[in-house]
PDB file of C-alpha atoms in Angstrom:
ATOM      1  CA  UNK A  18     180.390  86.601 110.362  1.00  0.00           C
ATOM      2  CA  UNK A  19     179.661  86.234 114.065  1.00  0.00           C
ATOM      3  CA  UNK A  20     176.299  85.524 115.529  1.00  0.00           C
ATOM      4  CA  UNK A  21     176.187  89.078 116.881  1.00  0.00           C
ATOM      5  CA  UNK A  22     176.719  90.558 113.399  1.00  0.00           C
ATOM      6  CA  UNK A  23     174.093  88.251 111.919  1.00  0.00           C
ATOM      7  CA  UNK A  24     171.596  89.333 114.564  1.00  0.00           C
ATOM      8  CA  UNK A  25     172.385  93.001 113.845  1.00  0.00           C
ATOM      9  CA  UNK A  26     171.927  92.647 110.059  1.00  0.00           C
ATOM     10  CA  UNK A  27     168.809  90.505 110.189  1.00  0.00           C
ATOM     11  CA  UNK A  28     165.939  91.991 108.186  1.00  0.00           C
ATOM     12  CA  UNK A  29     163.321  93.625 110.351  1.00  0.00           C
ATOM     13  CA  UNK A  30     159.675  92.594 109.895  1.00  0.00           C
ATOM     14  CA  UNK A  31     157.487  94.940 107.836  1.00  0.00           C
ATOM     15  CA  UNK A  32     153.951  96.022 108.474  1.00  0.00           C
ATOM     16  CA  UNK A  33     151.909  94.856 105.536  1.00  0.00           C
ATOM     17  CA  UNK A  34     148.608  96.499 104.684  1.00  0.00           C
ATOM     18  CA  UNK A  35     145.523  94.410 105.404  1.00  0.00           C
ATOM     19  CA  UNK A  36     144.998  91.925 102.609  1.00  0.00           C
ATOM     20  CA  UNK A  37     148.522  92.135 101.118  1.00  0.00           C
ATOM     21  CA  UNK A  38     149.901  89.396 103.353  1.00  0.00           C
ATOM     22  CA  UNK A  39     147.294  86.980 102.003  1.00  0.00           C
ATOM     23  CA  UNK A  40     147.923  87.924  98.396  1.00  0.00           C
ATOM     24  CA  UNK A  41     144.781  90.063  98.257  1.00  0.00           C
ATOM     25  CA  UNK A  42     144.755  93.522  96.743  1.00  0.00           C
ATOM     26  CA  UNK A  43     143.118  96.162  98.970  1.00  0.00           C
ATOM     27  CA  UNK A  44     140.174  97.953  97.434  1.00  0.00           C
ATOM     28  CA  UNK A  45     140.855 101.199  95.669  1.00  0.00           C
ATOM     29  CA  UNK A  46     140.182 104.269  97.786  1.00  0.00           C
ATOM     30  CA  UNK A  47     138.224 105.837  94.948  1.00  0.00           C
ATOM     31  CA  UNK A  48     135.918 102.865  94.614  1.00  0.00           C
ATOM     32  CA  UNK A  49     132.549 103.731  96.190  1.00  0.00           C
ATOM     33  CA  UNK A  50     131.555 101.461  99.003  1.00  0.00           C
ATOM     34  CA  UNK A  51     128.336  99.565  98.788  1.00  0.00           C
ATOM     35  CA  UNK A  52     125.452 100.867 100.769  1.00  0.00           C
ATOM     36  CA  UNK A  53     125.098  99.497 104.247  1.00  0.00           C
ATOM     37  CA  UNK A  54     121.814  97.655 104.599  1.00  0.00           C
ATOM     38  CA  UNK A  55     119.243  99.598 106.545  1.00  0.00           C
ATOM     39  CA  UNK A  56     118.908  98.354 110.102  1.00  0.00           C
ATOM     40  CA  UNK A  57     116.254 100.697 111.466  1.00  0.00           C
ATOM     41  CA  UNK A  58     113.381  99.689 109.251  1.00  0.00           C
ATOM     42  CA  UNK A  59     109.731  98.866 109.611  1.00  0.00           C
ATOM     43  CA  UNK A  60     110.242  95.178 108.866  1.00  0.00           C
ATOM     44  CA  UNK A  61     109.806  95.519 105.091  1.00  0.00           C
ATOM     45  CA  UNK A  62     113.197  97.007 104.270  1.00  0.00           C
ATOM     46  CA  UNK A  63     111.971 100.610 104.409  1.00  0.00           C
ATOM     47  CA  UNK A  64     113.621 103.191 106.634  1.00  0.00           C
ATOM     48  CA  UNK A  65     111.123 104.674 109.044  1.00  0.00           C
ATOM     49  CA  UNK A  66     110.481 108.389 109.261  1.00  0.00           C
ATOM     50  CA  UNK A  67     111.211 110.388 112.366  1.00  0.00           C
ATOM     51  CA  UNK A  68     108.245 110.796 114.684  1.00  0.00           C
ATOM     52  CA  UNK A  69     107.397 114.084 116.350  1.00  0.00           C
ATOM     53  CA  UNK A  70     106.930 114.107 120.100  1.00  0.00           C
ATOM     54  CA  UNK A  71     104.124 116.702 119.777  1.00  0.00           C
ATOM     55  CA  UNK A  72     104.568 117.853 123.350  1.00  0.00           C
ATOM     56  CA  UNK A  73     102.655 121.122 122.883  1.00  0.00           C
ATOM     57  CA  UNK A  74      99.384 119.601 121.548  1.00  0.00           C
ATOM     58  CA  UNK A  75      99.538 116.840 124.144  1.00  0.00           C
ATOM     59  CA  UNK A  76     100.112 119.339 126.954  1.00  0.00           C
ATOM     60  CA  UNK A  77      97.266 121.584 125.764  1.00  0.00           C
ATOM     61  CA  UNK A  78      94.814 118.692 125.501  1.00  0.00           C
ATOM     62  CA  UNK A  79      95.824 117.415 128.939  1.00  0.00           C
ATOM     63  CA  UNK A  80      95.398 120.852 130.511  1.00  0.00           C
ATOM     64  CA  UNK A  81      91.976 121.395 128.932  1.00  0.00           C
ATOM     65  CA  UNK A  82      90.721 117.957 129.988  1.00  0.00           C
ATOM     66  CA  UNK A  83      92.125 118.429 133.499  1.00  0.00           C
ATOM     67  CA  UNK A  84      90.445 121.816 133.905  1.00  0.00           C
ATOM     68  CA  UNK A  85      87.121 120.584 132.538  1.00  0.00           C
ATOM     69  CA  UNK A  86      87.143 117.423 134.655  1.00  0.00           C
ATOM     70  CA  UNK A  87      88.129 119.340 137.785  1.00  0.00           C
ATOM     71  CA  UNK A  88      85.414 121.948 137.283  1.00  0.00           C
ATOM     72  CA  UNK A  89      82.749 119.314 136.627  1.00  0.00           C
ATOM     73  CA  UNK A  90      83.858 117.244 139.621  1.00  0.00           C
ATOM     74  CA  UNK A  91      83.736 120.291 141.881  1.00  0.00           C
ATOM     75  CA  UNK A  92      80.232 121.179 140.716  1.00  0.00           C
ATOM     76  CA  UNK A  93      78.967 117.614 141.180  1.00  0.00           C
ATOM     77  CA  UNK A  94      80.457 117.496 144.665  1.00  0.00           C
ATOM     78  CA  UNK A  95      78.847 120.852 145.488  1.00  0.00           C
ATOM     79  CA  UNK A  96      75.391 119.652 144.404  1.00  0.00           C
ATOM     80  CA  UNK A  97      75.819 116.478 146.472  1.00  0.00           C
ATOM     81  CA  UNK A  98      76.488 118.740 149.456  1.00  0.00           C
ATOM     82  CA  UNK A  99      73.053 120.366 148.886  1.00  0.00           C
ATOM     83  CA  UNK A 100      74.496 123.492 147.297  1.00  0.00           C
ATOM     84  CA  UNK A 101      73.123 124.988 144.061  1.00  0.00           C
ATOM     85  CA  UNK A 102      74.798 123.989 140.834  1.00  0.00           C
ATOM     86  CA  UNK A 103      76.897 126.489 138.957  1.00  0.00           C
ATOM     87  CA  UNK A 104      75.191 128.832 136.549  1.00  0.00           C
ATOM     88  CA  UNK A 105      76.934 127.432 133.491  1.00  0.00           C
ATOM     89  CA  UNK A 106      75.780 123.883 134.236  1.00  0.00           C
ATOM     90  CA  UNK A 107      72.156 124.959 134.784  1.00  0.00           C
ATOM     91  CA  UNK A 108      72.284 126.964 131.553  1.00  0.00           C
ATOM     92  CA  UNK A 109      73.822 124.040 129.632  1.00  0.00           C
ATOM     93  CA  UNK A 110      71.226 121.575 130.952  1.00  0.00           C
ATOM     94  CA  UNK A 111      68.407 123.946 130.022  1.00  0.00           C
ATOM     95  CA  UNK A 112      69.766 124.513 126.510  1.00  0.00           C
ATOM     96  CA  UNK A 113      70.275 120.796 125.877  1.00  0.00           C
ATOM     97  CA  UNK A 114      66.704 120.099 127.029  1.00  0.00           C
ATOM     98  CA  UNK A 115      65.045 122.757 124.876  1.00  0.00           C
ATOM     99  CA  UNK A 116      67.097 122.925 121.644  1.00  0.00           C
ATOM    100  CA  UNK A 117      66.609 120.386 118.864  1.00  0.00           C
ATOM    101  CA  UNK A 118      69.473 118.501 117.273  1.00  0.00           C
ATOM    102  CA  UNK A 119      69.087 120.336 113.949  1.00  0.00           C
ATOM    103  CA  UNK A 120      69.587 123.699 115.630  1.00  0.00           C
ATOM    104  CA  UNK A 121      72.640 125.627 114.332  1.00  0.00           C
ATOM    105  CA  UNK A 122      73.845 126.224 117.910  1.00  0.00           C
ATOM    106  CA  UNK A 123      73.969 122.454 118.342  1.00  0.00           C
ATOM    107  CA  UNK A 124      75.429 121.593 114.943  1.00  0.00           C
ATOM    108  CA  UNK A 125      78.173 124.242 115.189  1.00  0.00           C
ATOM    109  CA  UNK A 126      79.838 122.988 118.408  1.00  0.00           C
ATOM    110  CA  UNK A 127      79.353 119.415 117.221  1.00  0.00           C
ATOM    111  CA  UNK A 128      81.211 120.182 113.970  1.00  0.00           C
ATOM    112  CA  UNK A 129      84.025 121.864 115.921  1.00  0.00           C
ATOM    113  CA  UNK A 130      84.291 118.827 118.196  1.00  0.00           C
ATOM    114  CA  UNK A 131      84.461 116.497 115.165  1.00  0.00           C
ATOM    115  CA  UNK A 132      87.199 118.582 113.516  1.00  0.00           C
ATOM    116  CA  UNK A 133      89.221 118.669 116.727  1.00  0.00           C
ATOM    117  CA  UNK A 134      88.794 114.929 117.146  1.00  0.00           C
ATOM    118  CA  UNK A 135      89.971 114.217 113.592  1.00  0.00           C
ATOM    119  CA  UNK A 136      92.969 116.532 114.121  1.00  0.00           C
ATOM    120  CA  UNK A 137      93.915 114.681 117.309  1.00  0.00           C
ATOM    121  CA  UNK A 138      93.603 111.281 115.628  1.00  0.00           C
ATOM    122  CA  UNK A 139      95.700 112.377 112.639  1.00  0.00           C
ATOM    123  CA  UNK A 140      98.305 113.862 114.965  1.00  0.00           C
ATOM    124  CA  UNK A 141      98.459 110.604 116.903  1.00  0.00           C
ATOM    125  CA  UNK A 142      98.883 108.229 113.940  1.00  0.00           C
ATOM    126  CA  UNK A 143     101.124 110.293 111.632  1.00  0.00           C
ATOM    127  CA  UNK A 144     104.884 110.634 112.190  1.00  0.00           C
ATOM    128  CA  UNK A 145     105.191 114.370 111.706  1.00  0.00           C
ATOM    129  CA  UNK A 146     108.591 116.098 111.320  1.00  0.00           C
ATOM    130  CA  UNK A 147     108.062 116.533 107.603  1.00  0.00           C
ATOM    131  CA  UNK A 148     111.090 118.836 107.428  1.00  0.00           C
ATOM    132  CA  UNK A 149     113.476 115.984 108.274  1.00  0.00           C
ATOM    133  CA  UNK A 150     114.450 113.552 105.506  1.00  0.00           C
ATOM    134  CA  UNK A 151     115.623 110.153 106.837  1.00  0.00           C
ATOM    135  CA  UNK A 152     119.086 109.068 105.729  1.00  0.00           C
ATOM    136  CA  UNK A 153     120.492 105.597 105.150  1.00  0.00           C
ATOM    137  CA  UNK A 154     121.755 104.201 108.475  1.00  0.00           C
ATOM    138  CA  UNK A 155     125.473 103.486 108.398  1.00  0.00           C
ATOM    139  CA  UNK A 156     125.565 101.523 111.659  1.00  0.00           C
ATOM    140  CA  UNK A 157     123.082  99.651 113.851  1.00  0.00           C
ATOM    141  CA  UNK A 158     121.068 101.708 116.344  1.00  0.00           C
ATOM    142  CA  UNK A 159     122.092 104.977 114.671  1.00  0.00           C
ATOM    143  CA  UNK A 160     119.548 107.133 112.875  1.00  0.00           C
ATOM    144  CA  UNK A 161     120.387 110.209 110.865  1.00  0.00           C
ATOM    145  CA  UNK A 162     118.213 112.827 109.239  1.00  0.00           C
ATOM    146  CA  UNK A 163     118.783 115.782 106.953  1.00  0.00           C
ATOM    147  CA  UNK A 164     116.719 118.944 107.090  1.00  0.00           C
ATOM    148  CA  UNK A 165     115.015 119.793 103.820  1.00  0.00           C
ATOM    149  CA  UNK A 166     116.339 123.360 103.922  1.00  0.00           C
ATOM    150  CA  UNK A 167     119.894 122.063 104.315  1.00  0.00           C
ATOM    151  CA  UNK A 168     119.426 119.663 101.395  1.00  0.00           C
ATOM    152  CA  UNK A 169     118.117 122.525  99.253  1.00  0.00           C
ATOM    153  CA  UNK A 170     121.138 124.648 100.192  1.00  0.00           C
ATOM    154  CA  UNK A 171     123.566 121.882  99.204  1.00  0.00           C
ATOM    155  CA  UNK A 172     121.847 121.412  95.845  1.00  0.00           C
ATOM    156  CA  UNK A 173     121.795 125.168  95.270  1.00  0.00           C
ATOM    157  CA  UNK A 174     125.559 125.402  95.841  1.00  0.00           C
ATOM    158  CA  UNK A 175     126.146 122.587  93.361  1.00  0.00           C
ATOM    159  CA  UNK A 176     123.873 124.212  90.801  1.00  0.00           C
ATOM    160  CA  UNK A 177     125.726 127.526  91.066  1.00  0.00           C
ATOM    161  CA  UNK A 178     128.942 125.737  90.106  1.00  0.00           C
ATOM    162  CA  UNK A 179     127.522 124.858  86.683  1.00  0.00           C
ATOM    163  CA  UNK A 180     128.766 127.146  83.943  1.00  0.00           C
ATOM    164  CA  UNK A 181     126.101 129.506  82.637  1.00  0.00           C
ATOM    165  CA  UNK A 182     123.921 129.536  85.763  1.00  0.00           C
ATOM    166  CA  UNK A 183     123.242 133.063  86.983  1.00  0.00           C
ATOM    167  CA  UNK A 184     120.798 132.311  89.795  1.00  0.00           C
ATOM    168  CA  UNK A 185     118.930 129.291  91.059  1.00  0.00           C
ATOM    169  CA  UNK A 186     116.111 128.433  93.433  1.00  0.00           C
ATOM    170  CA  UNK A 187     115.743 124.963  94.934  1.00  0.00           C
ATOM    171  CA  UNK A 188     112.670 123.565  96.674  1.00  0.00           C
ATOM    172  CA  UNK A 189     112.925 120.167  98.357  1.00  0.00           C
ATOM    173  CA  UNK A 190     109.862 118.231  99.434  1.00  0.00           C
ATOM    174  CA  UNK A 191     109.583 114.745 100.863  1.00  0.00           C
ATOM    175  CA  UNK A 192     109.628 113.111  97.415  1.00  0.00           C
ATOM    176  CA  UNK A 193     110.878 115.699  94.933  1.00  0.00           C
ATOM    177  CA  UNK A 194     113.578 118.312  94.406  1.00  0.00           C
ATOM    178  CA  UNK A 195     112.556 121.153  92.090  1.00  0.00           C
ATOM    179  CA  UNK A 196     115.293 123.373  90.658  1.00  0.00           C
ATOM    180  CA  UNK A 197     114.572 126.615  88.806  1.00  0.00           C
ATOM    181  CA  UNK A 198     117.698 128.116  87.289  1.00  0.00           C
ATOM    182  CA  UNK A 199     118.363 131.269  85.272  1.00  0.00           C
ATOM    183  CA  UNK A 200     121.078 131.018  82.610  1.00  0.00           C
ATOM    184  CA  UNK A 201     122.542 134.155  81.051  1.00  0.00           C
ATOM    185  CA  UNK A 202     124.744 132.362  78.493  1.00  0.00           C
ATOM    186  CA  UNK A 203     125.192 128.929  76.907  1.00  0.00           C
ATOM    187  CA  UNK A 204     122.403 126.920  75.354  1.00  0.00           C
ATOM    188  CA  UNK A 205     119.586 126.100  77.733  1.00  0.00           C
ATOM    189  CA  UNK A 206     119.645 122.411  76.819  1.00  0.00           C
ATOM    190  CA  UNK A 207     123.349 122.193  77.661  1.00  0.00           C
ATOM    191  CA  UNK A 208     122.865 123.953  80.977  1.00  0.00           C
ATOM    192  CA  UNK A 209     119.921 121.691  81.794  1.00  0.00           C
ATOM    193  CA  UNK A 210     121.949 118.579  80.964  1.00  0.00           C
ATOM    194  CA  UNK A 211     124.840 119.730  83.169  1.00  0.00           C
ATOM    195  CA  UNK A 212     122.418 120.501  85.989  1.00  0.00           C
ATOM    196  CA  UNK A 213     120.819 117.067  85.686  1.00  0.00           C
ATOM    197  CA  UNK A 214     124.244 115.422  85.919  1.00  0.00           C
ATOM    198  CA  UNK A 215     125.578 117.564  88.757  1.00  0.00           C
ATOM    199  CA  UNK A 216     122.421 117.582  90.858  1.00  0.00           C
ATOM    200  CA  UNK A 217     121.815 113.870  90.275  1.00  0.00           C
ATOM    201  CA  UNK A 218     125.248 113.149  91.728  1.00  0.00           C
ATOM    202  CA  UNK A 219     124.526 115.589  94.551  1.00  0.00           C
ATOM    203  CA  UNK A 220     121.309 113.803  95.453  1.00  0.00           C
ATOM    204  CA  UNK A 221     123.121 110.476  95.620  1.00  0.00           C
ATOM    205  CA  UNK A 222     125.808 111.958  97.846  1.00  0.00           C
ATOM    206  CA  UNK A 223     123.221 113.220 100.322  1.00  0.00           C
ATOM    207  CA  UNK A 224     122.733 109.618 101.453  1.00  0.00           C
ATOM    208  CA  UNK A 225     118.965 109.823 101.742  1.00  0.00           C
ATOM    209  CA  UNK A 226     117.008 106.670 102.415  1.00  0.00           C
ATOM    210  CA  UNK A 227     114.444 107.528  99.738  1.00  0.00           C
ATOM    211  CA  UNK A 228     115.680 108.896  96.430  1.00  0.00           C
ATOM    212  CA  UNK A 229     114.201 112.258  95.494  1.00  0.00           C
ATOM    213  CA  UNK A 230     112.774 112.848  92.041  1.00  0.00           C
ATOM    214  CA  UNK A 231     114.670 115.665  90.337  1.00  0.00           C
ATOM    215  CA  UNK A 232     112.939 118.307  88.217  1.00  0.00           C
ATOM    216  CA  UNK A 233     115.033 121.018  86.534  1.00  0.00           C
ATOM    217  CA  UNK A 234     113.707 124.159  84.847  1.00  0.00           C
ATOM    218  CA  UNK A 235     116.074 126.550  83.040  1.00  0.00           C
ATOM    219  CA  UNK A 236     115.136 129.893  81.520  1.00  0.00           C
ATOM    220  CA  UNK A 237     116.688 133.128  80.357  1.00  0.00           C
ATOM    221  CA  UNK A 238     116.694 136.204  82.601  1.00  0.00           C
ATOM    222  CA  UNK A 239     113.817 138.594  82.125  1.00  0.00           C
ATOM    223  CA  UNK A 240     114.516 141.571  79.886  1.00  0.00           C
ATOM    224  CA  UNK A 241     114.342 144.942  81.554  1.00  0.00           C
TER     225      UNK A 241
END
């Protein structure tokens, strides 16, 4: 055989799958991958919640403070220019000088101011966006969230696939998923067990950072 024929019949190289060339067996496609460690955490391994920008309350507070400060500054400048103070400021000074602190007209506005102050403080220190459930991050610098209504819809679709379920209502909160199903045939215990299995798997597949506690209630339809 000539060199040309040997070159023509030489075995071509094959493309081995990753891991086979080193004698390693690739992982099975059906084997679930381990969870990626959370990267966007608060330093203690907990995934942080999404924070609301709260643009509307901030804009309203800024506008009110700007209007009040501008009006007061204008009135002070007018009195410095030897012009009479505005009627509202003379009335307010007279009322503050004559009314006692235990007067209802003093306690009422003070209580309103305290409530508004507490509301502003709570709005500033709490994350907000309670409708968004944080999900496990799959890559650095990527955050994902799932709306509670969407999670309830997914669980409802899974519950309707269980044999014997006629109708179902799902309510998802930040820590719990409550399922109320109506079964028109099969034993209620069997339907409840199938719902626990199916919905438990559905909750795991949602990929939420914090596992929701599942509560299932099954009953018969009401007799007409």
